[in-house]
Amino acid sequence: MGTETLTTRCAIAGGGPAGVMLGYLLARAGVDVVVLEKHADFFRDFRGDTIHPSTLQVMYELGLLDEFLKRPHQEVRELGAQIGDELVKIADFSHLPTRCGFIAFMPQWHFLDFLAEAGKRYPTFHLHMQSEVDELLKDSDHVVGLKAATPKGDLDIRADLVVGCDGRHSAVRALAGLEVEDRGAPMDVLWLRLSRRPEDGSDSLGRIEPGRFFIMIDRGDYWQCAFVIPKGGFNELRRKGLEAFRLALVALKPELKNRVREIASWDDVKLLTVRVDRLKQWYRPGLLCIGDAAHAMSPIGGVGINLAIQDAVATANILAAPLRDGRVTEEDLRKVQKRRLLPTELTQALQVFIQNRVVSNVLTMKTEPKAPLAAKLLDRFPWLRRWPARLIGMGFRPEHVKTKEVAPAAAE
Ligand SMILES: Cc1cc2nc3c(=O)[nH]c(=O)nc-3n(C[C@H](O)[C@H](O)[C@H](O)COP(=O)(O)OP(=O)(O)OC[C@H]3O[C@@H](n4cnc5c(N)ncnc54)[C@H](O)[C@@H]3O)c2cc1C
C-alpha cells in the first residue's frame, strides 16, 4: 500500500450535513473540492433526521426541492407535548414564510445520499468514502492540506483550504489546536425504535413525567424514541436491568406495553452523549471549522443539522470566489466566523437555558408536572405558536444561497 497524492482547492474532512452541503455548493460554484468521509456509507441510525423549513428553503433555492421530496419522508406541521396529564400544542410551522411550512423527517442517509448524487453532476466534486483524516499538513504555521487513511493506503491532499466538518468529536479541530469552550449539558439521550401500529395515531409527541422526558417521533412504520437521562446515568439504568427500563417506558406510554419486548437487549438502545461547546476561534491560516466541529449542539429543538447547513451556505457564499481564484485569506475565514457566531451563540444560549431550567428540573422532579403558563398560552392562542416554530424551523439567521452555478463544462 502506497501513498496517493492529490491537489485541490478545498479539502473537507467529514461527510455529514455540513461537509456534504459545503462540498456540493462549492463544486456547483466551480471550485474543485474533495470531501472525505471515514465511514463506508452514510447509513447510520439516529444521526438526527430532521430537515427544517430553512434547509428545505435552501434546497428550493438550489432547484433541488421537488426531486428531494420524492424521497420517503414524513411532514410534521405541528409539535405538541404531554406534560403530566395535559396535552399542549407548542409550535405551528404551517405559517412560516418559507417554501415548506413543515419539518421533513427523513433518514439522514437519504439527505446525504441525495446531495452526494446531485454533486456528481459537477466534475469538481470528489467524494472519498472510507477516508479518515488523521493528520494536517503544515508549512510552518499555515495548514496546507491533510492526510487520510484509506483501505488502499495513505492519501495526502494539498489544498488551499482545509475545512473541518467532522462533527462533535472533531479530529481536525484537535489537530489544529483550536481552543474549545465547554457549555455543559446535564443530560444524555437514549435512542431506540419501537414499531408503530395503525391504532397509534401519528402525532409526534414529547412527554414529561416526574423524573422522565420522553419523545416519540413518527417515522412511518416505527417510532423513533428518545429517552432523556441525567448525564452519566446510563450505567445506573443498566444496573437496574432491561425489564425495569421496559416498565419505565410502559409507565410513560401504556400503549407501548405490547411491543417493549422489541427491545431485546441493551444493543437495541443507543447512548448518545450530549455536548454543547464552541470554538473560541473557528479558523487559523489555511483551516476553518464549521458545523458541530465548530460548535457541538444539544439535541434540544433538533436544530443542529439546520445550523450545520446554514454554516455551509454562509461559508460557500463568502469563500467560493476567493477559493476559485486561489486567494483565500485569514480575513475571509474571519468573515465566516463573524457571520455565523451570533446565531450560534443565541441558539446555544437558548438550548443551555432550556437544559438547565426545564430538562434538569424534570429529571429531578418527584411530583406530577404541570404545564407552565407559557405552554398554556401557546396551546390557547394558535398564532403564538408561530414564534417557537420560527425559532425551531428557521433559526436566528437563515442563510440564502448567493453563489451562482457554474455550468459543469465551464468548471475547473
Ligand atoms: C442525541 C442527539 C440527537 C440529535 N438529534 C438531532 C435532530 O433530531 N435534529 C438535528 O437537527 N440535530 C440533532 N442533533 C445534532 C446533530 O446531530 C448535529 O448538530 C449535526 O449532525 C451536525 O452536523 P455536522 O455535519 O457538523 O456533523 P456530523 O453530523 O457529526 O457529521 C460529521 C461527519 O464526519 C465524519 N468524520 C468524523 N471524523 C472524521 C475523520 N477524522 N475523517 C473523516 N470523516 C470523519 C463522521 O463520520 C460524520 O459523517 C442531535 C445530537 C445529539 C447528541
Short mmCIF file of C-alpha atoms and ligand atoms in Angstrom, two decimals:
data_model
loop_
_atom_site.label_atom_id
_atom_site.label_comp_id
_atom_site.label_asym_id
_atom_site.label_seq_id
_atom_site.Cartn_x
_atom_site.Cartn_y
_atom_site.Cartn_z
CA MET A 1 0.00 0.00 0.00
CA GLY A 2 1.50 3.31 -1.07
CA THR A 3 0.67 6.97 -0.65
CA GLU A 4 -1.55 8.72 -3.17
CA THR A 5 -1.19 12.47 -3.52
CA LEU A 6 -3.90 14.87 -4.71
CA THR A 7 -4.16 18.62 -5.10
CA THR A 8 -7.39 20.53 -4.76
CA ARG A 9 -8.70 23.96 -3.82
CA CYS A 10 -10.65 22.81 -0.78
CA ALA A 11 -10.37 19.59 1.27
CA ILE A 12 -13.33 18.91 3.55
CA ALA A 13 -12.96 16.48 6.47
CA GLY A 14 -16.31 14.82 7.26
CA GLY A 15 -19.28 13.86 5.10
CA GLY A 16 -22.11 14.87 7.45
CA PRO A 17 -24.67 17.60 6.68
CA ALA A 18 -22.10 20.44 6.90
CA GLY A 19 -19.43 18.69 4.81
CA VAL A 20 -21.61 17.29 2.04
CA MET A 21 -23.61 20.52 1.66
CA LEU A 22 -20.43 22.64 1.56
CA GLY A 23 -18.85 20.25 -0.94
CA TYR A 24 -21.94 20.42 -3.14
CA LEU A 25 -22.18 24.23 -3.01
CA LEU A 26 -18.50 24.80 -3.77
CA ALA A 27 -18.47 22.30 -6.64
CA ARG A 28 -21.64 23.91 -8.03
CA ALA A 29 -19.83 27.26 -7.92
CA GLY A 30 -16.93 25.82 -9.94
CA VAL A 31 -14.49 25.18 -7.08
CA ASP A 32 -12.54 21.92 -7.06
CA VAL A 33 -13.38 20.19 -3.78
CA VAL A 34 -12.61 16.85 -2.09
CA VAL A 35 -14.91 15.58 0.70
CA LEU A 36 -13.50 12.82 2.93
CA GLU A 37 -15.83 10.63 5.00
CA LYS A 38 -14.41 7.99 7.30
CA HIS A 39 -17.35 5.58 7.03
CA ALA A 40 -18.08 3.37 4.02
CA ASP A 41 -21.64 4.73 3.65
CA PHE A 42 -23.98 7.34 5.10
CA PHE A 43 -26.21 4.76 6.69
CA ARG A 44 -26.06 5.09 10.45
CA ASP A 45 -29.01 5.12 12.83
CA PHE A 46 -30.00 8.05 14.99
CA ARG A 47 -27.97 10.82 13.41
CA GLY A 48 -30.91 13.20 13.69
CA ASP A 49 -33.37 13.01 10.82
CA THR A 50 -34.91 16.47 10.82
CA ILE A 51 -34.82 18.65 7.70
CA HIS A 52 -36.04 22.06 8.82
CA PRO A 53 -38.01 24.61 6.78
CA SER A 54 -34.92 26.82 6.27
CA THR A 55 -32.92 23.83 4.98
CA LEU A 56 -35.83 22.97 2.67
CA GLN A 57 -35.71 26.60 1.54
CA VAL A 58 -32.02 26.13 0.64
CA MET A 59 -32.97 23.02 -1.35
CA TYR A 60 -35.61 25.10 -3.14
CA GLU A 61 -33.12 27.88 -3.93
CA LEU A 62 -30.81 25.21 -5.38
CA GLY A 63 -33.64 23.91 -7.58
CA LEU A 64 -33.47 20.52 -5.82
CA LEU A 65 -36.60 20.60 -3.65
CA ASP A 66 -39.15 18.75 -5.80
CA GLU A 67 -36.76 15.90 -6.56
CA PHE A 68 -35.65 15.77 -2.91
CA LEU A 69 -39.19 15.48 -1.55
CA LYS A 70 -39.73 12.39 -3.70
CA ARG A 71 -37.57 10.55 -1.15
CA PRO A 72 -39.57 8.90 1.67
CA HIS A 73 -40.29 11.31 4.50
CA GLN A 74 -42.96 12.49 6.94
CA GLU A 75 -44.11 16.11 7.09
CA VAL A 76 -44.69 17.49 10.57
CA ARG A 77 -46.60 20.78 10.70
CA GLU A 78 -47.23 20.99 14.43
CA LEU A 79 -45.37 19.95 17.56
CA GLY A 80 -47.02 19.17 20.87
CA ALA A 81 -46.14 17.94 24.34
CA GLN A 82 -47.85 15.95 27.04
CA ILE A 83 -46.97 17.50 30.40
CA GLY A 84 -48.39 15.32 33.17
CA ASP A 85 -51.98 14.79 32.05
CA GLU A 86 -52.19 17.87 29.86
CA LEU A 87 -51.74 17.77 26.09
CA VAL A 88 -50.46 21.09 24.73
CA LYS A 89 -49.66 22.31 21.23
CA ILE A 90 -46.47 24.34 21.17
CA ALA A 91 -45.31 25.05 17.60
CA ASP A 92 -47.11 25.55 14.28
CA PHE A 93 -44.84 25.59 11.22
CA SER A 94 -47.56 25.99 8.61
CA HIS A 95 -47.40 29.83 8.52
CA LEU A 96 -43.63 30.23 8.16
CA PRO A 97 -42.50 32.49 5.30
CA THR A 98 -40.69 29.60 3.64
CA ARG A 99 -41.50 27.37 0.68
CA CYS A 100 -42.32 24.47 3.05
CA GLY A 101 -44.34 25.02 6.23
CA PHE A 102 -43.22 21.77 7.82
CA ILE A 103 -40.28 19.83 9.18
CA ALA A 104 -39.46 16.87 6.96
CA PHE A 105 -38.41 13.77 8.89
CA MET A 106 -36.22 11.81 6.54
CA PRO A 107 -33.49 9.28 7.34
CA GLN A 108 -30.29 11.32 7.17
CA TRP A 109 -28.90 8.68 4.82
CA HIS A 110 -31.35 9.88 2.16
CA PHE A 111 -30.45 13.53 2.65
CA LEU A 112 -26.69 12.96 2.36
CA ASP A 113 -27.05 10.42 -0.44
CA PHE A 114 -29.29 12.81 -2.39
CA LEU A 115 -26.76 15.66 -2.12
CA ALA A 116 -23.84 13.38 -2.95
CA GLU A 117 -25.71 12.14 -6.05
CA ALA A 118 -26.54 15.73 -7.05
CA GLY A 119 -22.86 16.65 -6.59
CA LYS A 120 -21.80 14.07 -9.19
CA ARG A 121 -23.19 16.41 -11.83
CA TYR A 122 -20.13 18.61 -11.26
CA PRO A 123 -16.69 17.32 -12.29
CA THR A 124 -15.20 19.45 -9.49
CA PHE A 125 -16.99 17.39 -6.79
CA HIS A 126 -14.97 14.48 -5.41
CA LEU A 127 -16.28 12.36 -2.53
CA HIS A 128 -13.95 9.81 -0.93
CA MET A 129 -15.61 7.34 1.42
CA GLN A 130 -13.63 5.24 3.93
CA SER A 131 -11.11 8.04 4.22
CA GLU A 132 -10.32 9.03 7.79
CA VAL A 133 -8.45 12.29 8.25
CA ASP A 134 -5.69 11.79 10.82
CA GLU A 135 -3.11 14.48 10.18
CA LEU A 136 -2.83 18.06 8.97
CA LEU A 137 -0.07 19.04 6.56
CA LYS A 138 1.59 22.27 7.65
CA ASP A 139 4.08 24.73 6.26
CA SER A 140 5.30 26.47 9.43
CA ASP A 141 2.05 27.87 10.92
CA HIS A 142 -0.03 27.52 7.76
CA VAL A 143 -2.22 24.45 7.12
CA VAL A 144 -1.58 23.37 3.53
CA GLY A 145 -3.51 20.09 3.37
CA LEU A 146 -4.30 16.88 5.20
CA LYS A 147 -3.56 13.17 5.36
CA ALA A 148 -6.22 10.48 5.41
CA ALA A 149 -6.06 6.73 5.95
CA THR A 150 -7.94 4.72 3.31
CA PRO A 151 -8.23 0.96 2.64
CA LYS A 152 -5.78 1.46 -0.26
CA GLY A 153 -3.18 3.27 1.86
CA ASP A 154 -2.49 6.88 2.80
CA LEU A 155 -3.96 9.79 0.90
CA ASP A 156 -2.11 13.15 1.01
CA ILE A 157 -4.17 16.10 -0.13
CA ARG A 158 -2.64 19.50 -0.75
CA ALA A 159 -5.31 22.19 -0.56
CA ASP A 160 -5.61 25.97 -0.36
CA LEU A 161 -8.13 25.42 2.43
CA VAL A 162 -8.98 22.56 4.80
CA VAL A 163 -12.48 22.66 6.31
CA GLY A 164 -13.19 20.60 9.43
CA CYS A 165 -16.78 19.30 9.19
CA ASP A 166 -16.03 16.20 11.23
CA GLY A 167 -18.58 16.68 13.97
CA ARG A 168 -18.66 16.85 17.75
CA HIS A 169 -15.52 14.79 18.25
CA SER A 170 -13.63 16.62 15.52
CA ALA A 171 -10.11 15.35 14.91
CA VAL A 172 -9.39 18.40 12.76
CA ARG A 173 -10.05 20.94 15.49
CA ALA A 174 -7.90 18.92 17.91
CA LEU A 175 -5.07 18.59 15.35
CA ALA A 176 -5.27 22.33 14.68
CA GLY A 177 -5.05 23.06 18.42
CA LEU A 178 -8.17 25.25 18.37
CA GLU A 179 -9.42 26.12 21.84
CA VAL A 180 -12.83 24.68 22.86
CA GLU A 181 -15.18 26.29 25.40
CA ASP A 182 -17.48 23.75 27.05
CA ARG A 183 -21.02 24.99 27.83
CA GLY A 184 -22.02 21.84 29.73
CA ALA A 185 -25.02 19.53 29.35
CA PRO A 186 -26.90 17.94 32.25
CA MET A 187 -28.25 15.05 30.21
CA ASP A 188 -27.59 12.24 27.78
CA VAL A 189 -30.09 10.68 25.39
CA LEU A 190 -31.00 7.06 24.75
CA TRP A 191 -32.36 6.37 21.28
CA LEU A 192 -34.47 3.36 20.43
CA ARG A 193 -37.05 2.18 17.92
CA LEU A 194 -40.47 0.67 18.55
CA SER A 195 -42.88 -0.45 15.88
CA ARG A 196 -45.80 1.86 15.05
CA ARG A 197 -49.30 0.36 14.82
CA PRO A 198 -52.25 1.73 12.80
CA GLU A 199 -54.18 2.48 16.02
CA ASP A 200 -51.35 4.67 17.39
CA GLY A 201 -52.24 7.91 15.60
CA SER A 202 -49.43 9.90 14.06
CA ASP A 203 -48.73 12.82 16.38
CA SER A 204 -45.04 13.17 17.21
CA LEU A 205 -45.04 13.97 20.90
CA GLY A 206 -42.83 14.95 23.81
CA ARG A 207 -43.95 13.55 27.16
CA ILE A 208 -42.90 14.96 30.51
CA GLU A 209 -43.41 12.98 33.73
CA PRO A 210 -41.69 13.22 37.14
CA GLY A 211 -38.01 12.41 36.51
CA ARG A 212 -38.67 11.49 32.87
CA PHE A 213 -38.52 13.17 29.50
CA PHE A 214 -39.60 11.05 26.53
CA ILE A 215 -40.04 11.90 22.87
CA MET A 216 -41.69 9.78 20.16
CA ILE A 217 -41.21 10.75 16.53
CA ASP A 218 -43.46 9.23 13.85
CA ARG A 219 -41.21 7.51 11.28
CA GLY A 220 -43.88 5.72 9.27
CA ASP A 221 -43.77 2.10 10.34
CA TYR A 222 -41.85 2.78 13.55
CA TRP A 223 -41.49 5.31 16.36
CA GLN A 224 -38.07 6.82 16.88
CA CYS A 225 -37.95 7.32 20.63
CA ALA A 226 -35.64 9.49 22.70
CA PHE A 227 -35.41 8.80 26.44
CA VAL A 228 -33.56 11.59 28.24
CA ILE A 229 -31.45 10.59 31.27
CA PRO A 230 -29.24 12.56 33.69
CA LYS A 231 -25.65 12.92 32.40
CA GLY A 232 -23.70 9.73 33.02
CA GLY A 233 -26.86 7.89 34.20
CA PHE A 234 -26.74 5.06 31.65
CA ASN A 235 -24.70 2.65 33.82
CA GLU A 236 -27.13 3.08 36.73
CA LEU A 237 -30.03 2.33 34.36
CA ARG A 238 -28.28 -0.80 33.08
CA ARG A 239 -27.64 -1.98 36.64
CA LYS A 240 -31.40 -1.86 37.27
CA GLY A 241 -31.90 -4.17 34.29
CA LEU A 242 -33.64 -4.19 30.93
CA GLU A 243 -37.03 -5.20 32.34
CA ALA A 244 -37.07 -2.16 34.65
CA PHE A 245 -36.29 0.01 31.61
CA ARG A 246 -39.13 -1.56 29.61
CA LEU A 247 -41.52 -0.93 32.53
CA ALA A 248 -40.40 2.70 32.71
CA LEU A 249 -41.37 3.08 29.04
CA VAL A 250 -44.77 1.47 29.66
CA ALA A 251 -45.34 3.81 32.63
CA LEU A 252 -44.78 6.75 30.26
CA LYS A 253 -46.95 5.37 27.48
CA PRO A 254 -49.10 2.35 28.46
CA GLU A 255 -49.94 1.70 24.76
CA LEU A 256 -46.33 0.54 24.32
CA LYS A 257 -46.89 -2.49 26.58
CA ASN A 258 -47.48 -4.84 23.62
CA ARG A 259 -44.13 -4.01 21.98
CA VAL A 260 -41.49 -3.09 24.57
CA ARG A 261 -40.13 -6.62 24.17
CA GLU A 262 -38.89 -5.48 20.75
CA ILE A 263 -36.04 -4.09 22.87
CA ALA A 264 -34.39 -7.49 23.09
CA SER A 265 -31.08 -6.35 24.62
CA TRP A 266 -29.16 -3.19 25.52
CA ASP A 267 -27.74 -3.36 21.96
CA ASP A 268 -31.13 -2.02 20.83
CA VAL A 269 -30.63 1.10 22.96
CA LYS A 270 -28.06 3.62 21.70
CA LEU A 271 -26.47 6.06 24.12
CA LEU A 272 -25.74 9.48 22.66
CA THR A 273 -23.66 11.69 24.90
CA VAL A 274 -24.82 15.27 24.71
CA ARG A 275 -22.24 18.07 24.47
CA VAL A 276 -22.64 21.76 23.97
CA ASP A 277 -19.39 23.54 23.16
CA ARG A 278 -17.91 26.15 20.86
CA LEU A 279 -14.51 27.04 19.45
CA LYS A 280 -13.12 30.40 20.57
CA GLN A 281 -11.69 30.89 17.08
CA TRP A 282 -13.06 28.80 14.21
CA TYR A 283 -10.03 29.22 11.93
CA ARG A 284 -6.31 29.53 11.53
CA PRO A 285 -4.30 30.16 8.36
CA GLY A 286 -5.40 27.58 5.78
CA LEU A 287 -8.07 25.99 8.00
CA LEU A 288 -11.68 26.56 9.06
CA CYS A 289 -14.13 24.55 11.17
CA ILE A 290 -17.92 24.70 10.74
CA GLY A 291 -20.96 22.72 11.92
CA ASP A 292 -20.61 20.66 15.08
CA ALA A 293 -16.80 20.75 14.69
CA ALA A 294 -17.01 24.48 15.48
CA HIS A 295 -19.97 24.28 17.86
CA ALA A 296 -21.43 20.99 19.13
CA MET A 297 -25.18 21.43 19.52
CA SER A 298 -27.55 19.97 22.09
CA PRO A 299 -30.44 17.90 20.68
CA ILE A 300 -32.87 20.48 22.17
CA GLY A 301 -35.05 21.74 19.33
CA GLY A 302 -33.37 19.35 16.87
CA VAL A 303 -31.60 22.29 15.24
CA GLY A 304 -28.01 21.02 14.89
CA ILE A 305 -28.38 19.81 11.31
CA ASN A 306 -30.00 23.06 10.32
CA LEU A 307 -27.17 25.09 11.85
CA ALA A 308 -24.61 22.90 10.09
CA ILE A 309 -26.38 23.54 6.75
CA GLN A 310 -26.63 27.28 7.39
CA ASP A 311 -22.89 27.36 8.20
CA ALA A 312 -22.19 25.58 4.91
CA VAL A 313 -24.31 28.03 2.91
CA ALA A 314 -22.64 31.07 4.55
CA THR A 315 -19.17 29.54 4.04
CA ALA A 316 -19.83 28.94 0.34
CA ASN A 317 -21.28 32.45 -0.09
CA ILE A 318 -18.18 34.02 1.45
CA LEU A 319 -15.43 31.71 0.20
CA ALA A 320 -16.46 30.41 -3.25
CA ALA A 321 -15.00 33.37 -5.17
CA PRO A 322 -11.68 33.61 -3.27
CA LEU A 323 -11.31 29.81 -3.44
CA ARG A 324 -11.94 29.79 -7.19
CA ASP A 325 -9.30 32.47 -7.61
CA GLY A 326 -6.83 30.74 -5.24
CA ARG A 327 -6.62 33.72 -2.88
CA VAL A 328 -8.35 32.80 0.41
CA THR A 329 -7.06 34.95 3.25
CA GLU A 330 -7.38 34.70 7.03
CA GLU A 331 -9.67 37.73 6.80
CA ASP A 332 -12.07 35.70 4.60
CA LEU A 333 -12.14 32.94 7.23
CA ARG A 334 -12.78 35.52 9.97
CA LYS A 335 -15.79 36.73 7.98
CA VAL A 336 -17.31 33.23 8.12
CA GLN A 337 -17.00 33.08 11.91
CA LYS A 338 -18.33 36.65 12.22
CA ARG A 339 -21.37 35.78 10.11
CA ARG A 340 -22.26 32.58 11.97
CA LEU A 341 -21.17 33.35 15.53
CA LEU A 342 -24.24 35.30 16.66
CA PRO A 343 -26.88 32.76 15.53
CA THR A 344 -24.75 30.00 17.09
CA GLU A 345 -24.35 31.85 20.39
CA LEU A 346 -28.06 32.68 20.59
CA THR A 347 -29.13 29.12 19.77
CA GLN A 348 -26.73 27.57 22.26
CA ALA A 349 -27.74 30.09 24.96
CA LEU A 350 -31.38 29.09 24.45
CA GLN A 351 -30.51 25.38 24.49
CA VAL A 352 -28.45 25.73 27.69
CA PHE A 353 -31.29 27.73 29.29
CA ILE A 354 -33.81 25.00 28.44
CA GLN A 355 -31.40 22.25 29.55
CA ASN A 356 -30.78 23.90 32.91
CA ARG A 357 -34.22 25.33 33.63
CA VAL A 358 -36.51 22.70 32.13
CA VAL A 359 -34.71 19.41 31.49
CA SER A 360 -32.72 19.41 34.77
CA ASN A 361 -35.88 20.22 36.75
CA VAL A 362 -37.85 17.48 35.05
CA LEU A 363 -35.11 14.91 35.65
CA THR A 364 -35.09 15.61 39.41
CA MET A 365 -38.86 16.22 39.78
CA LYS A 366 -40.76 13.93 42.17
CA THR A 367 -44.32 15.23 41.70
CA GLU A 368 -46.64 15.30 38.68
CA PRO A 369 -45.55 18.22 36.43
CA LYS A 370 -47.99 20.92 35.42
CA ALA A 371 -47.90 22.77 32.11
CA PRO A 372 -46.19 26.14 32.72
CA LEU A 373 -48.05 29.34 31.85
CA ALA A 374 -46.05 29.78 28.61
CA ALA A 375 -47.14 26.32 27.38
CA LYS A 376 -50.77 27.03 28.32
CA LEU A 377 -50.70 30.32 26.41
CA LEU A 378 -49.23 28.61 23.34
CA ASP A 379 -51.94 25.99 23.49
CA ARG A 380 -54.71 28.58 23.92
CA PHE A 381 -53.64 31.09 21.23
CA PRO A 382 -52.71 29.38 17.93
CA TRP A 383 -50.99 32.50 16.50
CA LEU A 384 -48.49 32.44 19.39
CA ARG A 385 -47.31 29.02 18.20
CA ARG A 386 -45.77 30.69 15.16
CA TRP A 387 -42.92 32.08 17.30
CA PRO A 388 -41.46 28.80 18.59
CA ALA A 389 -42.00 27.45 15.06
CA ARG A 390 -39.92 30.30 13.67
CA LEU A 391 -37.11 29.75 16.18
CA ILE A 392 -37.02 25.99 15.62
CA GLY A 393 -37.81 25.94 11.89
CA MET A 394 -35.78 28.90 10.66
CA GLY A 395 -33.34 29.77 13.44
CA PHE A 396 -31.86 33.17 14.19
CA ARG A 397 -30.20 33.91 10.86
CA PRO A 398 -31.42 31.77 7.97
CA GLU A 399 -28.92 31.86 5.11
CA HIS A 400 -29.74 32.07 1.41
CA VAL A 401 -27.76 30.68 -1.49
CA LYS A 402 -25.86 33.56 -3.13
CA THR A 403 -23.40 31.54 -5.21
CA LYS A 404 -24.15 31.13 -8.90
CA GLU A 405 -23.99 27.76 -10.59
CA VAL A 406 -21.01 27.39 -12.91
CA ALA A 407 -22.15 25.15 -15.73
CA PRO A 408 -20.31 21.80 -15.41
CA ALA A 409 -18.42 22.26 -18.70
CA ALA A 410 -17.12 25.65 -17.58
CA ALA A 411 -15.92 24.41 -14.16
CA GLU A 412 -12.23 23.79 -13.46
C1 LIG B 1 -28.63 12.77 20.95
C2 LIG B 1 -28.61 13.74 19.82
C3 LIG B 1 -29.71 13.84 18.98
C4 LIG B 1 -29.74 14.79 17.98
N1 LIG B 1 -30.85 14.90 17.21
C5 LIG B 1 -30.90 15.86 16.28
C6 LIG B 1 -32.06 16.03 15.47
O1 LIG B 1 -33.05 15.31 15.58
N2 LIG B 1 -32.04 17.04 14.56
C7 LIG B 1 -30.97 17.87 14.40
O2 LIG B 1 -31.01 18.81 13.58
N3 LIG B 1 -29.85 17.69 15.13
C8 LIG B 1 -29.79 16.73 16.06
N4 LIG B 1 -28.66 16.58 16.79
C9 LIG B 1 -27.48 17.40 16.47
C10 LIG B 1 -26.89 16.96 15.11
O3 LIG B 1 -26.62 15.57 15.12
C11 LIG B 1 -25.61 17.72 14.76
O4 LIG B 1 -25.70 19.06 15.16
C12 LIG B 1 -25.35 17.67 13.23
O5 LIG B 1 -25.31 16.33 12.77
C13 LIG B 1 -24.04 18.36 12.89
O6 LIG B 1 -23.69 18.12 11.54
P1 LIG B 1 -22.16 18.11 11.09
O7 LIG B 1 -22.13 17.85 9.64
O8 LIG B 1 -21.48 19.32 11.62
O9 LIG B 1 -21.51 16.89 11.90
P2 LIG B 1 -21.88 15.33 11.88
O10 LIG B 1 -23.29 15.12 11.51
O11 LIG B 1 -21.41 14.79 13.18
O12 LIG B 1 -21.00 14.75 10.71
C14 LIG B 1 -19.60 14.58 10.86
C15 LIG B 1 -19.15 13.56 9.83
O13 LIG B 1 -17.73 13.49 9.86
C16 LIG B 1 -17.32 12.14 9.84
N5 LIG B 1 -15.99 12.09 10.47
C17 LIG B 1 -15.70 12.21 11.79
N6 LIG B 1 -14.37 12.19 11.98
C18 LIG B 1 -13.81 12.06 10.76
C19 LIG B 1 -12.45 11.98 10.29
N7 LIG B 1 -11.42 12.05 11.13
N8 LIG B 1 -12.23 11.85 8.96
C20 LIG B 1 -13.28 11.79 8.08
N9 LIG B 1 -14.58 11.84 8.48
C21 LIG B 1 -14.83 12.00 9.79
C22 LIG B 1 -18.41 11.40 10.61
O14 LIG B 1 -18.44 10.03 10.26
C23 LIG B 1 -19.66 12.15 10.13
O15 LIG B 1 -20.22 11.60 8.96
C24 LIG B 1 -28.61 15.63 17.78
C25 LIG B 1 -27.48 15.49 18.59
C26 LIG B 1 -27.48 14.58 19.61
C27 LIG B 1 -26.29 14.46 20.51
#
